[in-house]
CSV table of C-alpha atoms and ligand atoms in Angstrom, one decimal:
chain,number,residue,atom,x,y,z
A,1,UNK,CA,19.2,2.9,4.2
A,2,UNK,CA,18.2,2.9,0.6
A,3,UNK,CA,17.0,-0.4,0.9
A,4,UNK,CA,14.3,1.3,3.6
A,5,UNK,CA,12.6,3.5,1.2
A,6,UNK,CA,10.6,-0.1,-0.5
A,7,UNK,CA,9.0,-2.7,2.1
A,8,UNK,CA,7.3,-5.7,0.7
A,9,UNK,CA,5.8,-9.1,2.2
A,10,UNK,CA,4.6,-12.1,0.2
A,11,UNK,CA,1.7,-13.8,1.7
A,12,UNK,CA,-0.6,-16.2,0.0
A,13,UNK,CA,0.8,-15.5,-3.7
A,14,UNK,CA,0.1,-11.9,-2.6
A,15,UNK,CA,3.1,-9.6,-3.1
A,16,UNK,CA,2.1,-6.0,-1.2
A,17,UNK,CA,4.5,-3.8,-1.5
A,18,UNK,CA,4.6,-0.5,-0.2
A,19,UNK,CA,6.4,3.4,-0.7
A,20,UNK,CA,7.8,3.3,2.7
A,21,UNK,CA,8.9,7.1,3.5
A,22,UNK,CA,5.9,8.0,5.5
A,23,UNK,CA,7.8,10.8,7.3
A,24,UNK,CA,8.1,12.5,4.0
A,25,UNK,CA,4.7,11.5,2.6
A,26,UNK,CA,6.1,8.9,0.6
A,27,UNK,CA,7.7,11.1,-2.0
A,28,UNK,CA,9.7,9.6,-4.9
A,29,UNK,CA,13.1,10.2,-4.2
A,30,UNK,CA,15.8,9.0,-6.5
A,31,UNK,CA,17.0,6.8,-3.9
A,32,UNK,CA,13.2,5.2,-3.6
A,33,UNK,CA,12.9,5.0,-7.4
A,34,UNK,CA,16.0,3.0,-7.7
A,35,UNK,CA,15.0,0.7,-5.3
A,36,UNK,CA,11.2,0.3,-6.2
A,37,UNK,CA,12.9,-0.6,-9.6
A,38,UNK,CA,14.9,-3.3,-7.6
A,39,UNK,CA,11.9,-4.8,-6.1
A,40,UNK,CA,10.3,-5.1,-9.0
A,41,UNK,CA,13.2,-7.1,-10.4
A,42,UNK,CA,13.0,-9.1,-7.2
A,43,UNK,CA,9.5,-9.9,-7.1
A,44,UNK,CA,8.4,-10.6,-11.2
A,45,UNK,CA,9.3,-13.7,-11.6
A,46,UNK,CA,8.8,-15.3,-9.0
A,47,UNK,CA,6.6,-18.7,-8.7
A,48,UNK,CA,5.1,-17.4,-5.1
A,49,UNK,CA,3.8,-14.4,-6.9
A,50,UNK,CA,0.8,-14.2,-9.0
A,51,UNK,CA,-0.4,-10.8,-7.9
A,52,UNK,CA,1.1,-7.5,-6.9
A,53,UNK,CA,-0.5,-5.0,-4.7
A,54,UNK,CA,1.2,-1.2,-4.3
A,55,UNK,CA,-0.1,0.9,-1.8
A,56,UNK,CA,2.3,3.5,1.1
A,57,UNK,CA,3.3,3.6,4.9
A,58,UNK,CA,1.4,6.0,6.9
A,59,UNK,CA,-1.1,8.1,5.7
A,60,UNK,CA,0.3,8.7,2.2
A,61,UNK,CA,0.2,6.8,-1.4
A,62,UNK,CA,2.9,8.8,-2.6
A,63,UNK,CA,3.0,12.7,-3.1
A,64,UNK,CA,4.3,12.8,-6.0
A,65,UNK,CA,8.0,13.4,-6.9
A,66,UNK,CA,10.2,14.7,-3.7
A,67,UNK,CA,10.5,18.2,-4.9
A,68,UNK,CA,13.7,18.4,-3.0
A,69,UNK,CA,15.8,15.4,-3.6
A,70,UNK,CA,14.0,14.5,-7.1
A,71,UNK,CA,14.1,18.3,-8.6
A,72,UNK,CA,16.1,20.4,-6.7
A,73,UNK,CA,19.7,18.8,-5.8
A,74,UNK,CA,19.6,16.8,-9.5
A,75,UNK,CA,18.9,19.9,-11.3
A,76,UNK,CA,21.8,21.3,-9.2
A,77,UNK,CA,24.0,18.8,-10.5
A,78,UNK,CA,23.8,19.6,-13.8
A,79,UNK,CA,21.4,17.6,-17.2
A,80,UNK,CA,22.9,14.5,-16.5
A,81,UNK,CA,21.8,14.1,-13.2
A,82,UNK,CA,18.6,15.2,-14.0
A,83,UNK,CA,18.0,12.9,-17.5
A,84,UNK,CA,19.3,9.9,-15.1
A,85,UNK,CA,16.5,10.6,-12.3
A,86,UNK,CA,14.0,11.1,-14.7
A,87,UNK,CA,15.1,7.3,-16.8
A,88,UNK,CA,15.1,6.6,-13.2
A,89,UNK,CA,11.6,7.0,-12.4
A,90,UNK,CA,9.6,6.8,-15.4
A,91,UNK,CA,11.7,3.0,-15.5
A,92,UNK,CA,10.0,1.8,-13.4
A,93,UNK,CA,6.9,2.8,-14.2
A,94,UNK,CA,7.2,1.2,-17.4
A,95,UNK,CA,8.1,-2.0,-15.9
A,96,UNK,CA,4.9,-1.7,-13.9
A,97,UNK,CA,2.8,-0.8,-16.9
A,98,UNK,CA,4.5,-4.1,-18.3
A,99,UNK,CA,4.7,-6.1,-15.6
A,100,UNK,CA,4.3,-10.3,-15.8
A,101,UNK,CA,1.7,-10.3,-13.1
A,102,UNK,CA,-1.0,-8.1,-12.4
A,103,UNK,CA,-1.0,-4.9,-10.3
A,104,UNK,CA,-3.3,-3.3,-8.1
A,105,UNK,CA,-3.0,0.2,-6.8
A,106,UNK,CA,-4.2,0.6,-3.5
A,107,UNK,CA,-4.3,4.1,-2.9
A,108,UNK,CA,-4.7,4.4,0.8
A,109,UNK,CA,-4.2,8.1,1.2
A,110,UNK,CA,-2.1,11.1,-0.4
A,111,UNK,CA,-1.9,10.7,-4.0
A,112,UNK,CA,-0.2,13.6,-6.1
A,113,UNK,CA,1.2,14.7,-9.4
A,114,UNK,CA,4.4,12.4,-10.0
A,115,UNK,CA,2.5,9.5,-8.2
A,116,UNK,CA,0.1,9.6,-11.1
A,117,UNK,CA,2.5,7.4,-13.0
A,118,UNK,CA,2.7,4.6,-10.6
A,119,UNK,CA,-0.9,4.6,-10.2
A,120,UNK,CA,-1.6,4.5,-14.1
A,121,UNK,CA,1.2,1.8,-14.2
A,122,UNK,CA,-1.2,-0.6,-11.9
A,123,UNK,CA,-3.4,-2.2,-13.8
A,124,UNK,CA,-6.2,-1.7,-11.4
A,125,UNK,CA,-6.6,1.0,-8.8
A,126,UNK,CA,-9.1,1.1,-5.1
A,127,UNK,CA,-9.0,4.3,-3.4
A,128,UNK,CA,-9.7,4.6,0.2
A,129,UNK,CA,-12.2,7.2,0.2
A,130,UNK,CA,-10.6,9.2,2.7
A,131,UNK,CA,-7.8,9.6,0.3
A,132,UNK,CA,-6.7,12.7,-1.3
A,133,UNK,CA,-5.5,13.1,-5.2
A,134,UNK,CA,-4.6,16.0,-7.3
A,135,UNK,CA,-2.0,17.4,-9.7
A,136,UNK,CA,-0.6,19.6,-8.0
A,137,UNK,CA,1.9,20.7,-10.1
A,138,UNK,CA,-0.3,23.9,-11.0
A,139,UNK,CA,0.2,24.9,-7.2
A,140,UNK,CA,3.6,24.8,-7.0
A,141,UNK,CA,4.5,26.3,-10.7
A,142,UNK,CA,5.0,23.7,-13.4
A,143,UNK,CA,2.6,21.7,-15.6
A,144,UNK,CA,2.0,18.1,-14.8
A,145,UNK,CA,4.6,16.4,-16.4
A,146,UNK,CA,6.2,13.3,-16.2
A,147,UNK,CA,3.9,11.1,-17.6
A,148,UNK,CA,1.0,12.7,-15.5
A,149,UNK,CA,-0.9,14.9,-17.8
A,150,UNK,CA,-1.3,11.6,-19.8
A,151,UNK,CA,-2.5,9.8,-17.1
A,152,UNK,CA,-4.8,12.6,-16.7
A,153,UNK,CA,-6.3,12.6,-20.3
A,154,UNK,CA,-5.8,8.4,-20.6
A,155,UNK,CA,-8.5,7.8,-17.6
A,156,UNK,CA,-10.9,10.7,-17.4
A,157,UNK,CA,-12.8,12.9,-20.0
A,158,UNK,CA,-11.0,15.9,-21.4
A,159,UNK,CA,-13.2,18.4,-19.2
A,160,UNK,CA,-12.4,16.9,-16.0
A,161,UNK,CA,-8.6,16.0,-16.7
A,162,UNK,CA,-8.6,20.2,-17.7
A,163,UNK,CA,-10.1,21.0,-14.5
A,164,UNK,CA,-8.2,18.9,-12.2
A,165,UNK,CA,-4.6,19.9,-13.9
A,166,UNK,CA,-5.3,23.7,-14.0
A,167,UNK,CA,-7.5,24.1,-10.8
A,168,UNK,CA,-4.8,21.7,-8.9
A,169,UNK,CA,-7.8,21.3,-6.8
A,170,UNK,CA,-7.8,17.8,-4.7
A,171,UNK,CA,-10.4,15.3,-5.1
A,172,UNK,CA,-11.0,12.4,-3.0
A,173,UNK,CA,-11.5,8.5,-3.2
A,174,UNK,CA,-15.0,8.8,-3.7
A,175,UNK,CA,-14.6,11.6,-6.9
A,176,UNK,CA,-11.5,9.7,-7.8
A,177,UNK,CA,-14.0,6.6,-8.6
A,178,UNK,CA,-16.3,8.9,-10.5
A,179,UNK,CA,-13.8,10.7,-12.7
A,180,UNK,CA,-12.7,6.9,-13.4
A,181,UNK,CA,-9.0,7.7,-11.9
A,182,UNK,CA,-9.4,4.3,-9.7
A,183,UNK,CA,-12.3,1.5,-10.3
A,184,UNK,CA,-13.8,2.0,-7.0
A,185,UNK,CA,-13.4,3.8,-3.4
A,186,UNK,CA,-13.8,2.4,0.0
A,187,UNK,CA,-13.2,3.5,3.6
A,188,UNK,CA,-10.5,3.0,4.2
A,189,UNK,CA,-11.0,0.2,7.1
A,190,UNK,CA,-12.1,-1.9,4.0
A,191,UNK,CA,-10.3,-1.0,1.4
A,192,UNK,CA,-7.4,-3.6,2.3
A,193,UNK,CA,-10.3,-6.7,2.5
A,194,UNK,CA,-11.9,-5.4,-0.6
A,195,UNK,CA,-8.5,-5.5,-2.7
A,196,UNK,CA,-7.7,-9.0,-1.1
A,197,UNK,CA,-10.9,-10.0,-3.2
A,198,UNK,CA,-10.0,-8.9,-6.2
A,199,UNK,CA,-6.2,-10.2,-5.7
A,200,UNK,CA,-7.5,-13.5,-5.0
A,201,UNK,CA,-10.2,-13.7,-7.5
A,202,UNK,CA,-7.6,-13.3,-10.0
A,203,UNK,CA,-5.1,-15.6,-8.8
A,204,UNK,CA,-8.1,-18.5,-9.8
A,205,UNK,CA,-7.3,-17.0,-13.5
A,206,UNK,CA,-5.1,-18.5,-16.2
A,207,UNK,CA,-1.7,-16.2,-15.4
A,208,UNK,CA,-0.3,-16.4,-19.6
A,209,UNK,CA,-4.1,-15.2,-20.8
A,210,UNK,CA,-4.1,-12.5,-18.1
A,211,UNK,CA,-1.0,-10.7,-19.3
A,212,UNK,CA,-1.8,-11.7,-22.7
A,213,UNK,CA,-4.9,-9.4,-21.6
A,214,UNK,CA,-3.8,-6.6,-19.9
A,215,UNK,CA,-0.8,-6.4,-22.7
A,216,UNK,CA,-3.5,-6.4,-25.2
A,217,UNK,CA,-6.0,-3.5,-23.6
A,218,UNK,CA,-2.9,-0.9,-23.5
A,219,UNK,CA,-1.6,-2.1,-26.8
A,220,UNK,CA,-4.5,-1.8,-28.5
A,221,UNK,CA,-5.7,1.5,-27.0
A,222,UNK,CA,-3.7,3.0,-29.2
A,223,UNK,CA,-4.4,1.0,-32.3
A,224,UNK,CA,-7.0,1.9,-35.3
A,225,UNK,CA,-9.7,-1.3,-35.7
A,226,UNK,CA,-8.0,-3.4,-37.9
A,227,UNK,CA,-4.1,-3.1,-36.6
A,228,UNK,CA,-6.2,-4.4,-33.2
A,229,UNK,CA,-7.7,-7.2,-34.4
A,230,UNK,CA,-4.4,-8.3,-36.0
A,231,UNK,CA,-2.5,-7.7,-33.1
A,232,UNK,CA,-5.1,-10.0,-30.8
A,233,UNK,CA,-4.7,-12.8,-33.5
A,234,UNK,CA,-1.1,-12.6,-33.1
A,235,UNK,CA,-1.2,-12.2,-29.2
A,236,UNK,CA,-3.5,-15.1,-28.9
A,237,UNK,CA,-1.3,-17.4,-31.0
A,238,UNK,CA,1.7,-16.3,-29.1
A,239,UNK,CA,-0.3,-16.8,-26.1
A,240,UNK,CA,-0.8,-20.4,-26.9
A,241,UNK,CA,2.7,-21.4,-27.0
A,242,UNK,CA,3.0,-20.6,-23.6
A,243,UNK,CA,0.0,-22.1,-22.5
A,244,UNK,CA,-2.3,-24.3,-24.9
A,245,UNK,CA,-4.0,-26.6,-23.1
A,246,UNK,CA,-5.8,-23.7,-21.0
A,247,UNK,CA,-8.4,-23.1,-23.2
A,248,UNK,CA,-8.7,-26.3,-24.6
A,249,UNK,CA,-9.5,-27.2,-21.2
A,250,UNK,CA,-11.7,-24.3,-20.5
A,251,UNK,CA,-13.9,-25.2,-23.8
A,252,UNK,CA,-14.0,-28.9,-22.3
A,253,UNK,CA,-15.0,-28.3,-19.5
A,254,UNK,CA,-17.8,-26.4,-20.6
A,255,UNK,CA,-19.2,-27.8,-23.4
A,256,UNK,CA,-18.3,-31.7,-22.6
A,257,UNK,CA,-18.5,-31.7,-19.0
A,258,UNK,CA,-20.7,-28.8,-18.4
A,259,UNK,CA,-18.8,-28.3,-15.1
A,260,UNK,CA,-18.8,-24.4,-15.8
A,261,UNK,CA,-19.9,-21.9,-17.3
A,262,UNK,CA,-17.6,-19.5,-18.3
A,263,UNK,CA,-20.1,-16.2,-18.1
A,264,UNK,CA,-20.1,-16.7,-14.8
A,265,UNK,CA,-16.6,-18.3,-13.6
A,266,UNK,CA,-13.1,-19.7,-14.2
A,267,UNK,CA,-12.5,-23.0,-15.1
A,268,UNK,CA,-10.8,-26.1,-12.5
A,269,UNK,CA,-7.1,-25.2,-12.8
A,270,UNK,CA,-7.1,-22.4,-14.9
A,271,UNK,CA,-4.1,-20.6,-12.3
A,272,UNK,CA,-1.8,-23.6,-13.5
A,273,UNK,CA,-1.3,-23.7,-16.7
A,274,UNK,CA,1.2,-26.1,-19.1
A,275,UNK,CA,4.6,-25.9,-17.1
A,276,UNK,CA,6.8,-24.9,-20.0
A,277,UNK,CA,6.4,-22.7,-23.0
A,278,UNK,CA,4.9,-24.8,-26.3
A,279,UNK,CA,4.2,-28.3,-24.3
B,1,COA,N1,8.5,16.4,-1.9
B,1,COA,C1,9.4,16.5,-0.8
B,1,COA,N2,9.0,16.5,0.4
B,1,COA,C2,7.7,16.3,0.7
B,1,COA,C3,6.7,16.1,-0.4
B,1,COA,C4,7.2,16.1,-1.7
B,1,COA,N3,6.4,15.9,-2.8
B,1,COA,N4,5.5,15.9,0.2
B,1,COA,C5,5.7,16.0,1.5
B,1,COA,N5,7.0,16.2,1.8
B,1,COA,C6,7.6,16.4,3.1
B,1,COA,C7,7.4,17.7,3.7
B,1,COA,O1,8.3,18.7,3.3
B,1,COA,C8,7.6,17.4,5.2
B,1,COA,O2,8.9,17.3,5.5
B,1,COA,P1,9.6,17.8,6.9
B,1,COA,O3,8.8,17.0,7.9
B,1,COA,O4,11.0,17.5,6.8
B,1,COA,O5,9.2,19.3,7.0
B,1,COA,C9,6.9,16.1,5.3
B,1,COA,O6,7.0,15.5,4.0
B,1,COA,C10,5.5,16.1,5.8
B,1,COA,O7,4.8,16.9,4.9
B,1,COA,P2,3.6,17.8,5.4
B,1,COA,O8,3.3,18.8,4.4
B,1,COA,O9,3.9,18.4,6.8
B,1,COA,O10,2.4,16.7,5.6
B,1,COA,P3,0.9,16.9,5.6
B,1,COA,O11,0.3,15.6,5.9
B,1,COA,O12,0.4,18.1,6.4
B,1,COA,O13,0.5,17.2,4.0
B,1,COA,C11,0.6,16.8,1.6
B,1,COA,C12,0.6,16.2,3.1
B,1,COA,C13,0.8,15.7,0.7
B,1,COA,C14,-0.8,17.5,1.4
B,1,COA,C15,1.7,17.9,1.5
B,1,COA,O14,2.9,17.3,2.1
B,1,COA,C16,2.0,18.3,0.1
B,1,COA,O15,1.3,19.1,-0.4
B,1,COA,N6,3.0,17.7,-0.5
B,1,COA,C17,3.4,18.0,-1.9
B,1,COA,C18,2.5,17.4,-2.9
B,1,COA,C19,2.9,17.7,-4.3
B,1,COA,O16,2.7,18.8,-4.8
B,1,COA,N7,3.4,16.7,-5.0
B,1,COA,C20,3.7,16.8,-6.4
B,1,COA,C21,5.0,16.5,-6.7
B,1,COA,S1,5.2,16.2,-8.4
């Protein structure tokens, strides 16, 4: 059942949704990308969803790509089959990259090559530290493509990237955290409390100003100075037509009521902001 491959709950404004073919590790199949891509769809724009959480079924993340049903029977059918699987997959890792609410990875075990574009797609990432990632692809013949080698370079330095893709060497949770693949590792027994925290500490924030934000650190990533500090002017002011009372009320609060301060917290009824778009 295709609509198998995907499993997802929502709980407390909490979407988790998890890679669900544990018996083959979690692999992306064409069949699973489709229907991740689906779920997605399903779950953005929703009003009982401020966060989402992506972590796998059994002891796996996601190895990678399913080298069988991803590489080999597409390529057997020929380009077209092969340029769909691909639009396929790396679809829906845009739409994550993008996505309206934000994303945590919760890498809870086997994490390999193709995976590496769901995981940069979240916009945060905690590791158990029992967890295993690599690229792989070294092993098995090919260089790390689909996005991966990107990944690699986009979150660690260029020696450990070059060591991890030509060594294909696994590393766990706890390295994973050092070379700044995830934010932080945890056994995993906590790992699913620890994320909670962080999924709940931002569903107190202002939802228009935290996809303004996370838009705004990838966009301007790959931006000289000055395009950046256009682009945030912009973002901001398109920002506010969605939501200007937010920080209006965030500045009151703090500097007429001094019922804050915003150093060290979120301002009263900053998760609900102006109901509809320039009111
Ligand atoms: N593609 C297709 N099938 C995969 C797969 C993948 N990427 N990863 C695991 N599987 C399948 C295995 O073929 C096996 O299937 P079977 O039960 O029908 O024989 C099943 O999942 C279990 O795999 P197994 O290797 O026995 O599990 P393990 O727990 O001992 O090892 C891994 C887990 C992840 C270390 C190992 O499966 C592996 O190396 N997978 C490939 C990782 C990889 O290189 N991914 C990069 C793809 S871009």
């Amino acid at each position: 059942m295709s609509k198998d491959t995907v499993i997802y709950e929502v709980e407390d404004r909490i979407a988790w949704v998890r890679f669900n073919r544990p018996s083959k590790r979690n692999s992306m199949s064409p069949t699973l990308n489709r229907r991740m891509r689906e779920v997605l769809d399903e779950l953005e724009f929703r009003d009982d969803v401020g966060v989402l959480v992506l972590s796998g079924e059994g002891s796996a993340w996601s190895a990678g790509m399913d080298l069988n049903e991803y590489f080999r029977k597409t390529e057997a059918e020929g380009l077209g089959a092969t340029r769909r699987a691909q639009a396929e997959a790396y679809g829906w890792w845009r739409r994550l990259r993008w996505f309206q609410k934000p994303t945590i990875a919760m890498v809870n075990g086997w994490c390999f090559g193709g995976g590496y574009g769901p995981l940069f797609g979240c916009d945060l990432a905690f590791a158990a530290e029992e967890a295993q990632f690599g690229l792989s692809e070294i092993n098995w013949g090919i260089l790390p493509g689909g996005g991966a080698a990107k990944v690699a370079v986009e979150l660690m330095s260029m020696r450990d990237a070059m060591y991890h893709a030509m060594t294909g060497e696994p590393i766990d949770g706890r390295k994973a955290a050092q070379w700044k693949l995830v934010n932080e590792a945890h056994p995993l027994d906590q790992l699913k409390a620890r994320v909670t925290e962080v999924a709940e500490n931002l569903l107190k924030k202002n939802p228009v100003a935290l996809k303004a934000t996370k838009d705004a650190l990838r966009r301007v990533a790959e931006m000289t100075y000055d395009n950046a500090e256009d682009y945030l002017i912009r973002a901001q002011e398109a920002a506010n037509f969605h939501d200007n009372s937010g920080r209006k009320e965030g500045i009151k609060q703090f500097i007429d009521e001094k019922a804050y301060k915003p150093g060290l917290g979120v301002f009263e009824g900053a998760d609900k902001p102006a109901a509809k778009p320039g009111t």
